[in-house]
Amino acid sequence: LVGNTYVISDIDNNVLAYITMSVSSIRKNMIEKNKPYEELPVLLIARLAVDNKYQKQKLGEALLKLAIKKVEEEIEKEANK
């Protein structure tokens, strides 16, 4: 799996938080058997971290919102093919 890492840093390039995501899939035998597809595409969050000094500042929430946005962008891209 190839992942993309997104970083929130301060002005001095200190890492405050990051998320690593990659595209993956779930096989049919892991989901409901009566579905018409063999695999279901998913976004895998491989890593998500916020520096202890920056907890409770909604940085993790911002990164999760970014993950959702990336999924929405991929869905729109597929729909426009």
Short mmCIF file of C-alpha atoms in Angstrom, two decimals, residues 1-6 17-26 41-50 59-71:
data_model
loop_
_atom_site.label_atom_id
_atom_site.label_comp_id
_atom_site.label_asym_id
_atom_site.label_seq_id
_atom_site.Cartn_x
_atom_site.Cartn_y
_atom_site.Cartn_z
CA LEU A 1 0.00 0.00 0.00
CA VAL A 2 1.18 3.47 -0.85
CA GLY A 3 0.13 6.11 1.61
CA ASN A 4 -0.09 9.87 1.68
CA THR A 5 0.84 11.74 4.82
CA TYR A 6 -0.60 15.16 5.63
CA ALA A 17 -0.22 16.57 14.05
CA TYR A 18 -0.31 14.21 11.08
CA ILE A 19 -2.41 11.61 9.31
CA THR A 20 -1.34 8.89 6.90
CA MET A 21 -3.98 7.49 4.57
CA SER A 22 -3.99 4.93 1.80
CA VAL A 23 -6.52 3.33 -0.49
CA SER A 24 -7.38 -0.27 0.27
CA SER A 25 -10.28 -2.66 -0.18
CA ILE A 26 -12.36 -5.16 1.76
CA PRO A 41 -12.89 0.26 -1.83
CA VAL A 42 -12.03 1.90 1.49
CA LEU A 43 -9.75 4.61 2.82
CA LEU A 44 -7.36 3.21 5.39
CA ILE A 45 -6.13 5.57 8.11
CA ALA A 46 -2.74 4.09 8.88
CA ARG A 47 -1.58 6.71 11.37
CA LEU A 48 -3.19 9.64 13.15
CA ALA A 49 -1.34 11.55 15.83
CA VAL A 50 -1.42 14.88 17.65
CA LEU A 59 -6.20 19.23 15.17
CA GLY A 60 -7.22 15.56 15.05
CA GLU A 61 -10.73 16.60 14.08
CA ALA A 62 -9.31 18.75 11.28
CA LEU A 63 -7.31 15.80 9.96
CA LEU A 64 -10.35 13.51 10.03
CA LYS A 65 -12.33 16.14 8.13
CA LEU A 66 -9.50 16.19 5.59
CA ALA A 67 -9.81 12.40 5.23
CA ILE A 68 -13.54 12.71 4.59
CA LYS A 69 -12.91 15.46 2.04
CA LYS A 70 -10.40 13.24 0.20
CA VAL A 71 -12.98 10.43 0.04
#
